Amino acid sequence: MPKATKYHSVKARFFSLALVGLSSFALAGPSLRSQIEAMNKPIRAAMMKRDAAAFAKAVKGGVTSDFKYSEAGRTMSFDSMLAGMKQGFAMETRCLRADTTILSVKEKGKTGSAVEQHVMDVLTMGPDKKVHKMSFVGRSDETYRKVNGKWKLASMDMKTIRSSMDGKPMPAGR
């Protein structure tokens, strides 16, 4: 049998790895982490453009029919959350930053959870008719359910939100 060259060995390992990766993807479907990462990209783009329709399109298929959003002691449906976002977008003049970082992800059978940190900086016109920079940093606890082989967000609970205007902390009220 001919001696394998270094090139053939690397090539064989690559194809083996690719085959294992593809077969596990085909059997288990996308991981919760990869699905969250894929969903966060169009959400970020919509937030940067302050485009509620694009946000709704990016998110609607990824949430359960009984999705609940909680913030500051209030729980609302997807449609109520979206209405609040539209109001927020209307108050902004420009979005400077909209980033999400996944802090942790856990999967167990058909349920999952994640903790994410959200950072947003926007420009807004104040009552004084001057432009102000508002910044928000928050942490959400999220629960997911696997529905027809796809992870869907069942609930999002904003646990902490810190807000500032022009670098000065704003009352939390949360």
JSON list of C-alpha atoms in Angstrom, two decimals:
[
{"chain": "A", "resi": 1, "resn": "MET", "atom": "CA", "xyz": [0.00, 0.00, 0.00]},
{"chain": "A", "resi": 2, "resn": "PRO", "atom": "CA", "xyz": [1.43, 3.43, -0.92]},
{"chain": "A", "resi": 3, "resn": "LYS", "atom": "CA", "xyz": [2.55, 5.67, 1.88]},
{"chain": "A", "resi": 4, "resn": "ALA", "atom": "CA", "xyz": [0.09, 8.57, 2.51]},
{"chain": "A", "resi": 5, "resn": "THR", "atom": "CA", "xyz": [1.53, 11.99, 2.02]},
{"chain": "A", "resi": 6, "resn": "LYS", "atom": "CA", "xyz": [0.99, 14.82, 4.49]},
{"chain": "A", "resi": 7, "resn": "TYR", "atom": "CA", "xyz": [-1.41, 16.43, 1.99]},
{"chain": "A", "resi": 8, "resn": "HIS", "atom": "CA", "xyz": [-3.54, 13.27, 1.75]},
{"chain": "A", "resi": 9, "resn": "SER", "atom": "CA", "xyz": [-3.59, 12.90, 5.52]},
{"chain": "A", "resi": 10, "resn": "VAL", "atom": "CA", "xyz": [-4.79, 16.48, 6.05]},
{"chain": "A", "resi": 11, "resn": "LYS", "atom": "CA", "xyz": [-7.31, 16.09, 3.23]},
{"chain": "A", "resi": 12, "resn": "ALA", "atom": "CA", "xyz": [-8.63, 12.85, 4.75]},
{"chain": "A", "resi": 13, "resn": "ARG", "atom": "CA", "xyz": [-8.98, 14.48, 8.18]},
{"chain": "A", "resi": 14, "resn": "PHE", "atom": "CA", "xyz": [-10.80, 17.46, 6.65]},
{"chain": "A", "resi": 15, "resn": "PHE", "atom": "CA", "xyz": [-13.28, 15.24, 4.81]},
{"chain": "A", "resi": 16, "resn": "SER", "atom": "CA", "xyz": [-13.78, 13.09, 7.91]},
{"chain": "A", "resi": 17, "resn": "LEU", "atom": "CA", "xyz": [-14.43, 16.18, 9.99]},
{"chain": "A", "resi": 18, "resn": "ALA", "atom": "CA", "xyz": [-16.78, 17.58, 7.36]},
{"chain": "A", "resi": 19, "resn": "LEU", "atom": "CA", "xyz": [-18.66, 14.30, 7.15]},
{"chain": "A", "resi": 20, "resn": "VAL", "atom": "CA", "xyz": [-19.01, 14.08, 10.94]},
{"chain": "A", "resi": 21, "resn": "GLY", "atom": "CA", "xyz": [-20.16, 17.71, 11.06]},
{"chain": "A", "resi": 22, "resn": "LEU", "atom": "CA", "xyz": [-22.70, 17.25, 8.29]},
{"chain": "A", "resi": 23, "resn": "SER", "atom": "CA", "xyz": [-24.05, 14.00, 9.69]},
{"chain": "A", "resi": 24, "resn": "SER", "atom": "CA", "xyz": [-24.49, 15.46, 13.18]},
{"chain": "A", "resi": 25, "resn": "PHE", "atom": "CA", "xyz": [-26.18, 18.52, 11.65]},
{"chain": "A", "resi": 26, "resn": "ALA", "atom": "CA", "xyz": [-28.51, 16.31, 9.65]},
{"chain": "A", "resi": 27, "resn": "LEU", "atom": "CA", "xyz": [-29.37, 14.13, 12.64]},
{"chain": "A", "resi": 28, "resn": "ALA", "atom": "CA", "xyz": [-29.72, 16.73, 15.36]},
{"chain": "A", "resi": 29, "resn": "GLY", "atom": "CA", "xyz": [-30.51, 19.86, 13.38]},
{"chain": "A", "resi": 30, "resn": "PRO", "atom": "CA", "xyz": [-28.87, 23.16, 14.13]},
{"chain": "A", "resi": 31, "resn": "SER", "atom": "CA", "xyz": [-27.71, 23.77, 17.65]},
{"chain": "A", "resi": 32, "resn": "LEU", "atom": "CA", "xyz": [-29.52, 26.33, 19.73]},
{"chain": "A", "resi": 33, "resn": "ARG", "atom": "CA", "xyz": [-26.42, 28.54, 19.80]},
{"chain": "A", "resi": 34, "resn": "SER", "atom": "CA", "xyz": [-26.06, 28.51, 16.00]},
{"chain": "A", "resi": 35, "resn": "GLN", "atom": "CA", "xyz": [-29.74, 29.27, 15.54]},
{"chain": "A", "resi": 36, "resn": "ILE", "atom": "CA", "xyz": [-29.55, 32.21, 17.98]},
{"chain": "A", "resi": 37, "resn": "GLU", "atom": "CA", "xyz": [-26.45, 33.54, 16.21]},
{"chain": "A", "resi": 38, "resn": "ALA", "atom": "CA", "xyz": [-28.17, 33.26, 12.82]},
{"chain": "A", "resi": 39, "resn": "MET", "atom": "CA", "xyz": [-31.26, 35.06, 14.11]},
{"chain": "A", "resi": 40, "resn": "ASN", "atom": "CA", "xyz": [-29.25, 37.85, 15.75]},
{"chain": "A", "resi": 41, "resn": "LYS", "atom": "CA", "xyz": [-27.72, 38.99, 12.42]},
{"chain": "A", "resi": 42, "resn": "PRO", "atom": "CA", "xyz": [-30.94, 40.19, 10.73]},
{"chain": "A", "resi": 43, "resn": "ILE", "atom": "CA", "xyz": [-32.22, 41.52, 14.06]},
{"chain": "A", "resi": 44, "resn": "ARG", "atom": "CA", "xyz": [-29.11, 43.69, 14.42]},
{"chain": "A", "resi": 45, "resn": "ALA", "atom": "CA", "xyz": [-29.50, 44.97, 10.84]},
{"chain": "A", "resi": 46, "resn": "ALA", "atom": "CA", "xyz": [-33.15, 45.87, 11.47]},
{"chain": "A", "resi": 47, "resn": "MET", "atom": "CA", "xyz": [-32.28, 47.63, 14.73]},
{"chain": "A", "resi": 48, "resn": "MET", "atom": "CA", "xyz": [-29.52, 49.65, 13.04]},
{"chain": "A", "resi": 49, "resn": "LYS", "atom": "CA", "xyz": [-31.99, 50.77, 10.35]},
{"chain": "A", "resi": 50, "resn": "ARG", "atom": "CA", "xyz": [-34.76, 51.33, 12.92]},
{"chain": "A", "resi": 51, "resn": "ASP", "atom": "CA", "xyz": [-36.94, 49.13, 10.70]},
{"chain": "A", "resi": 52, "resn": "ALA", "atom": "CA", "xyz": [-39.78, 47.55, 12.68]},
{"chain": "A", "resi": 53, "resn": "ALA", "atom": "CA", "xyz": [-41.10, 45.64, 9.64]},
{"chain": "A", "resi": 54, "resn": "ALA", "atom": "CA", "xyz": [-37.70, 44.03, 9.03]},
{"chain": "A", "resi": 55, "resn": "PHE", "atom": "CA", "xyz": [-37.42, 43.23, 12.74]},
{"chain": "A", "resi": 56, "resn": "ALA", "atom": "CA", "xyz": [-40.86, 41.58, 12.74]},
{"chain": "A", "resi": 57, "resn": "LYS", "atom": "CA", "xyz": [-39.98, 39.57, 9.63]},
{"chain": "A", "resi": 58, "resn": "ALA", "atom": "CA", "xyz": [-36.67, 38.40, 11.15]},
{"chain": "A", "resi": 59, "resn": "VAL", "atom": "CA", "xyz": [-38.20, 37.41, 14.47]},
{"chain": "A", "resi": 60, "resn": "LYS", "atom": "CA", "xyz": [-41.81, 36.30, 13.88]},
{"chain": "A", "resi": 61, "resn": "GLY", "atom": "CA", "xyz": [-40.92, 32.85, 12.50]},
{"chain": "A", "resi": 62, "resn": "GLY", "atom": "CA", "xyz": [-38.49, 32.26, 15.37]},
{"chain": "A", "resi": 63, "resn": "VAL", "atom": "CA", "xyz": [-40.91, 32.71, 18.25]},
{"chain": "A", "resi": 64, "resn": "THR", "atom": "CA", "xyz": [-43.58, 30.36, 19.59]},
{"chain": "A", "resi": 65, "resn": "SER", "atom": "CA", "xyz": [-47.25, 31.23, 19.14]},
{"chain": "A", "resi": 66, "resn": "ASP", "atom": "CA", "xyz": [-47.49, 31.87, 22.91]},
{"chain": "A", "resi": 67, "resn": "PHE", "atom": "CA", "xyz": [-44.28, 33.96, 23.12]},
{"chain": "A", "resi": 68, "resn": "LYS", "atom": "CA", "xyz": [-44.05, 36.29, 26.13]},
{"chain": "A", "resi": 69, "resn": "TYR", "atom": "CA", "xyz": [-41.74, 39.27, 26.64]},
{"chain": "A", "resi": 70, "resn": "SER", "atom": "CA", "xyz": [-41.19, 40.58, 30.16]},
{"chain": "A", "resi": 71, "resn": "GLU", "atom": "CA", "xyz": [-39.63, 43.87, 31.19]},
{"chain": "A", "resi": 72, "resn": "ALA", "atom": "CA", "xyz": [-40.00, 46.06, 34.27]},
{"chain": "A", "resi": 73, "resn": "GLY", "atom": "CA", "xyz": [-42.65, 43.79, 35.78]},
{"chain": "A", "resi": 74, "resn": "ARG", "atom": "CA", "xyz": [-44.83, 43.82, 32.64]},
{"chain": "A", "resi": 75, "resn": "THR", "atom": "CA", "xyz": [-45.43, 40.82, 30.41]},
{"chain": "A", "resi": 76, "resn": "MET", "atom": "CA", "xyz": [-46.59, 41.24, 26.83]},
{"chain": "A", "resi": 77, "resn": "SER", "atom": "CA", "xyz": [-47.14, 39.33, 23.62]},
{"chain": "A", "resi": 78, "resn": "PHE", "atom": "CA", "xyz": [-44.96, 39.59, 20.53]},
{"chain": "A", "resi": 79, "resn": "ASP", "atom": "CA", "xyz": [-47.36, 42.10, 18.94]},
{"chain": "A", "resi": 80, "resn": "SER", "atom": "CA", "xyz": [-47.37, 44.31, 22.05]},
{"chain": "A", "resi": 81, "resn": "MET", "atom": "CA", "xyz": [-43.57, 44.17, 22.23]},
{"chain": "A", "resi": 82, "resn": "LEU", "atom": "CA", "xyz": [-43.37, 45.12, 18.54]},
{"chain": "A", "resi": 83, "resn": "ALA", "atom": "CA", "xyz": [-45.71, 48.09, 19.07]},
{"chain": "A", "resi": 84, "resn": "GLY", "atom": "CA", "xyz": [-43.40, 49.33, 21.85]},
{"chain": "A", "resi": 85, "resn": "MET", "atom": "CA", "xyz": [-40.38, 48.95, 19.57]},
{"chain": "A", "resi": 86, "resn": "LYS", "atom": "CA", "xyz": [-42.10, 50.98, 16.85]},
{"chain": "A", "resi": 87, "resn": "GLN", "atom": "CA", "xyz": [-42.64, 53.80, 19.35]},
{"chain": "A", "resi": 88, "resn": "GLY", "atom": "CA", "xyz": [-38.99, 53.61, 20.38]},
{"chain": "A", "resi": 89, "resn": "PHE", "atom": "CA", "xyz": [-37.80, 53.70, 16.75]},
{"chain": "A", "resi": 90, "resn": "ALA", "atom": "CA", "xyz": [-39.97, 56.78, 16.14]},
{"chain": "A", "resi": 91, "resn": "MET", "atom": "CA", "xyz": [-38.20, 58.62, 18.97]},
{"chain": "A", "resi": 92, "resn": "GLU", "atom": "CA", "xyz": [-34.72, 57.79, 17.64]},
{"chain": "A", "resi": 93, "resn": "THR", "atom": "CA", "xyz": [-32.99, 59.86, 15.01]},
{"chain": "A", "resi": 94, "resn": "ARG", "atom": "CA", "xyz": [-30.20, 57.34, 14.45]},
{"chain": "A", "resi": 95, "resn": "CYS", "atom": "CA", "xyz": [-28.99, 54.02, 15.84]},
{"chain": "A", "resi": 96, "resn": "LEU", "atom": "CA", "xyz": [-25.25, 54.01, 16.46]},
{"chain": "A", "resi": 97, "resn": "ARG", "atom": "CA", "xyz": [-24.89, 50.51, 17.91]},
{"chain": "A", "resi": 98, "resn": "ALA", "atom": "CA", "xyz": [-27.05, 47.44, 18.40]},
{"chain": "A", "resi": 99, "resn": "ASP", "atom": "CA", "xyz": [-25.10, 44.42, 19.60]},
{"chain": "A", "resi": 100, "resn": "THR", "atom": "CA", "xyz": [-26.00, 41.18, 21.31]},
{"chain": "A", "resi": 101, "resn": "THR", "atom": "CA", "xyz": [-23.56, 38.84, 23.01]},
{"chain": "A", "resi": 102, "resn": "ILE", "atom": "CA", "xyz": [-24.52, 35.29, 23.94]},
{"chain": "A", "resi": 103, "resn": "LEU", "atom": "CA", "xyz": [-23.36, 34.73, 27.53]},
{"chain": "A", "resi": 104, "resn": "SER", "atom": "CA", "xyz": [-24.58, 31.14, 27.93]},
{"chain": "A", "resi": 105, "resn": "VAL", "atom": "CA", "xyz": [-26.66, 28.51, 26.16]},
{"chain": "A", "resi": 106, "resn": "LYS", "atom": "CA", "xyz": [-28.07, 25.24, 27.49]},
{"chain": "A", "resi": 107, "resn": "GLU", "atom": "CA", "xyz": [-29.97, 22.52, 25.64]},
{"chain": "A", "resi": 108, "resn": "LYS", "atom": "CA", "xyz": [-31.82, 19.60, 27.19]},
{"chain": "A", "resi": 109, "resn": "GLY", "atom": "CA", "xyz": [-34.02, 17.57, 24.89]},
{"chain": "A", "resi": 110, "resn": "LYS", "atom": "CA", "xyz": [-36.66, 19.82, 23.37]},
{"chain": "A", "resi": 111, "resn": "THR", "atom": "CA", "xyz": [-36.06, 22.73, 25.75]},
{"chain": "A", "resi": 112, "resn": "GLY", "atom": "CA", "xyz": [-33.27, 25.23, 25.94]},
{"chain": "A", "resi": 113, "resn": "SER", "atom": "CA", "xyz": [-32.22, 28.45, 27.59]},
{"chain": "A", "resi": 114, "resn": "ALA", "atom": "CA", "xyz": [-29.87, 31.30, 26.89]},
{"chain": "A", "resi": 115, "resn": "VAL", "atom": "CA", "xyz": [-28.59, 34.41, 28.60]},
{"chain": "A", "resi": 116, "resn": "GLU", "atom": "CA", "xyz": [-27.72, 37.33, 26.35]},
{"chain": "A", "resi": 117, "resn": "GLN", "atom": "CA", "xyz": [-26.39, 40.82, 26.85]},
{"chain": "A", "resi": 118, "resn": "HIS", "atom": "CA", "xyz": [-27.82, 43.58, 24.67]},
{"chain": "A", "resi": 119, "resn": "VAL", "atom": "CA", "xyz": [-26.12, 46.93, 24.04]},
{"chain": "A", "resi": 120, "resn": "MET", "atom": "CA", "xyz": [-27.71, 49.79, 22.14]},
{"chain": "A", "resi": 121, "resn": "ASP", "atom": "CA", "xyz": [-26.65, 53.38, 21.54]},
{"chain": "A", "resi": 122, "resn": "VAL", "atom": "CA", "xyz": [-29.03, 55.77, 19.78]},
{"chain": "A", "resi": 123, "resn": "LEU", "atom": "CA", "xyz": [-29.34, 59.45, 19.06]},
{"chain": "A", "resi": 124, "resn": "THR", "atom": "CA", "xyz": [-32.62, 61.09, 19.98]},
{"chain": "A", "resi": 125, "resn": "MET", "atom": "CA", "xyz": [-34.05, 64.60, 19.98]},
{"chain": "A", "resi": 126, "resn": "GLY", "atom": "CA", "xyz": [-34.75, 65.76, 23.50]},
{"chain": "A", "resi": 127, "resn": "PRO", "atom": "CA", "xyz": [-37.48, 68.11, 24.70]},
{"chain": "A", "resi": 128, "resn": "ASP", "atom": "CA", "xyz": [-34.77, 70.81, 24.65]},
{"chain": "A", "resi": 129, "resn": "LYS", "atom": "CA", "xyz": [-34.58, 70.35, 20.84]},
{"chain": "A", "resi": 130, "resn": "LYS", "atom": "CA", "xyz": [-31.00, 69.10, 21.15]},
{"chain": "A", "resi": 131, "resn": "VAL", "atom": "CA", "xyz": [-29.66, 65.73, 20.05]},
{"chain": "A", "resi": 132, "resn": "HIS", "atom": "CA", "xyz": [-28.78, 63.40, 22.93]},
{"chain": "A", "resi": 133, "resn": "LYS", "atom": "CA", "xyz": [-27.03, 60.03, 23.00]},
{"chain": "A", "resi": 134, "resn": "MET", "atom": "CA", "xyz": [-28.96, 57.37, 24.88]},
{"chain": "A", "resi": 135, "resn": "SER", "atom": "CA", "xyz": [-27.29, 54.10, 25.82]},
{"chain": "A", "resi": 136, "resn": "PHE", "atom": "CA", "xyz": [-28.85, 50.89, 27.06]},
{"chain": "A", "resi": 137, "resn": "VAL", "atom": "CA", "xyz": [-27.22, 47.74, 28.41]},
{"chain": "A", "resi": 138, "resn": "GLY", "atom": "CA", "xyz": [-29.42, 44.85, 29.41]},
{"chain": "A", "resi": 139, "resn": "ARG", "atom": "CA", "xyz": [-29.34, 41.14, 30.16]},
{"chain": "A", "resi": 140, "resn": "SER", "atom": "CA", "xyz": [-32.10, 38.81, 29.10]},
{"chain": "A", "resi": 141, "resn": "ASP", "atom": "CA", "xyz": [-32.95, 35.29, 30.23]},
{"chain": "A", "resi": 142, "resn": "GLU", "atom": "CA", "xyz": [-34.53, 33.38, 27.37]},
{"chain": "A", "resi": 143, "resn": "THR", "atom": "CA", "xyz": [-36.33, 30.05, 27.10]},
{"chain": "A", "resi": 144, "resn": "TYR", "atom": "CA", "xyz": [-36.62, 28.04, 23.90]},
{"chain": "A", "resi": 145, "resn": "ARG", "atom": "CA", "xyz": [-38.68, 25.09, 22.72]},
{"chain": "A", "resi": 146, "resn": "LYS", "atom": "CA", "xyz": [-37.95, 22.83, 19.79]},
{"chain": "A", "resi": 147, "resn": "VAL", "atom": "CA", "xyz": [-40.91, 22.91, 17.41]},
{"chain": "A", "resi": 148, "resn": "ASN", "atom": "CA", "xyz": [-40.80, 20.73, 14.28]},
{"chain": "A", "resi": 149, "resn": "GLY", "atom": "CA", "xyz": [-37.01, 20.42, 14.58]},
{"chain": "A", "resi": 150, "resn": "LYS", "atom": "CA", "xyz": [-36.40, 24.17, 14.93]},
{"chain": "A", "resi": 151, "resn": "TRP", "atom": "CA", "xyz": [-35.62, 26.12, 18.10]},
{"chain": "A", "resi": 152, "resn": "LYS", "atom": "CA", "xyz": [-38.19, 28.83, 18.83]},
{"chain": "A", "resi": 153, "resn": "LEU", "atom": "CA", "xyz": [-38.03, 31.54, 21.45]},
{"chain": "A", "resi": 154, "resn": "ALA", "atom": "CA", "xyz": [-40.82, 30.98, 23.98]},
{"chain": "A", "resi": 155, "resn": "SER", "atom": "CA", "xyz": [-40.01, 33.78, 26.43]},
{"chain": "A", "resi": 156, "resn": "MET", "atom": "CA", "xyz": [-37.60, 36.64, 26.89]},
{"chain": "A", "resi": 157, "resn": "ASP", "atom": "CA", "xyz": [-37.25, 38.22, 30.31]},
{"chain": "A", "resi": 158, "resn": "MET", "atom": "CA", "xyz": [-35.17, 41.41, 30.51]},
{"chain": "A", "resi": 159, "resn": "LYS", "atom": "CA", "xyz": [-33.59, 40.94, 33.93]},
{"chain": "A", "resi": 160, "resn": "THR", "atom": "CA", "xyz": [-31.48, 44.08, 34.01]},
{"chain": "A", "resi": 161, "resn": "ILE", "atom": "CA", "xyz": [-31.44, 47.30, 32.04]},
{"chain": "A", "resi": 162, "resn": "ARG", "atom": "CA", "xyz": [-29.06, 50.20, 32.64]},
{"chain": "A", "resi": 163, "resn": "SER", "atom": "CA", "xyz": [-29.81, 53.39, 30.74]},
{"chain": "A", "resi": 164, "resn": "SER", "atom": "CA", "xyz": [-27.84, 56.58, 30.34]},
{"chain": "A", "resi": 165, "resn": "MET", "atom": "CA", "xyz": [-28.26, 59.86, 28.52]},
{"chain": "A", "resi": 166, "resn": "ASP", "atom": "CA", "xyz": [-25.17, 61.70, 27.38]},
{"chain": "A", "resi": 167, "resn": "GLY", "atom": "CA", "xyz": [-23.12, 59.41, 29.64]},
{"chain": "A", "resi": 168, "resn": "LYS", "atom": "CA", "xyz": [-25.14, 60.13, 32.79]},
{"chain": "A", "resi": 169, "resn": "PRO", "atom": "CA", "xyz": [-27.15, 57.29, 34.40]},
{"chain": "A", "resi": 170, "resn": "MET", "atom": "CA", "xyz": [-30.91, 57.56, 34.01]},
{"chain": "A", "resi": 171, "resn": "PRO", "atom": "CA", "xyz": [-33.31, 56.36, 36.70]},
{"chain": "A", "resi": 172, "resn": "ALA", "atom": "CA", "xyz": [-33.80, 52.65, 36.18]},
{"chain": "A", "resi": 173, "resn": "GLY", "atom": "CA", "xyz": [-37.45, 52.28, 37.13]},
{"chain": "A", "resi": 174, "resn": "ARG", "atom": "CA", "xyz": [-36.90, 48.57, 36.45]}
]
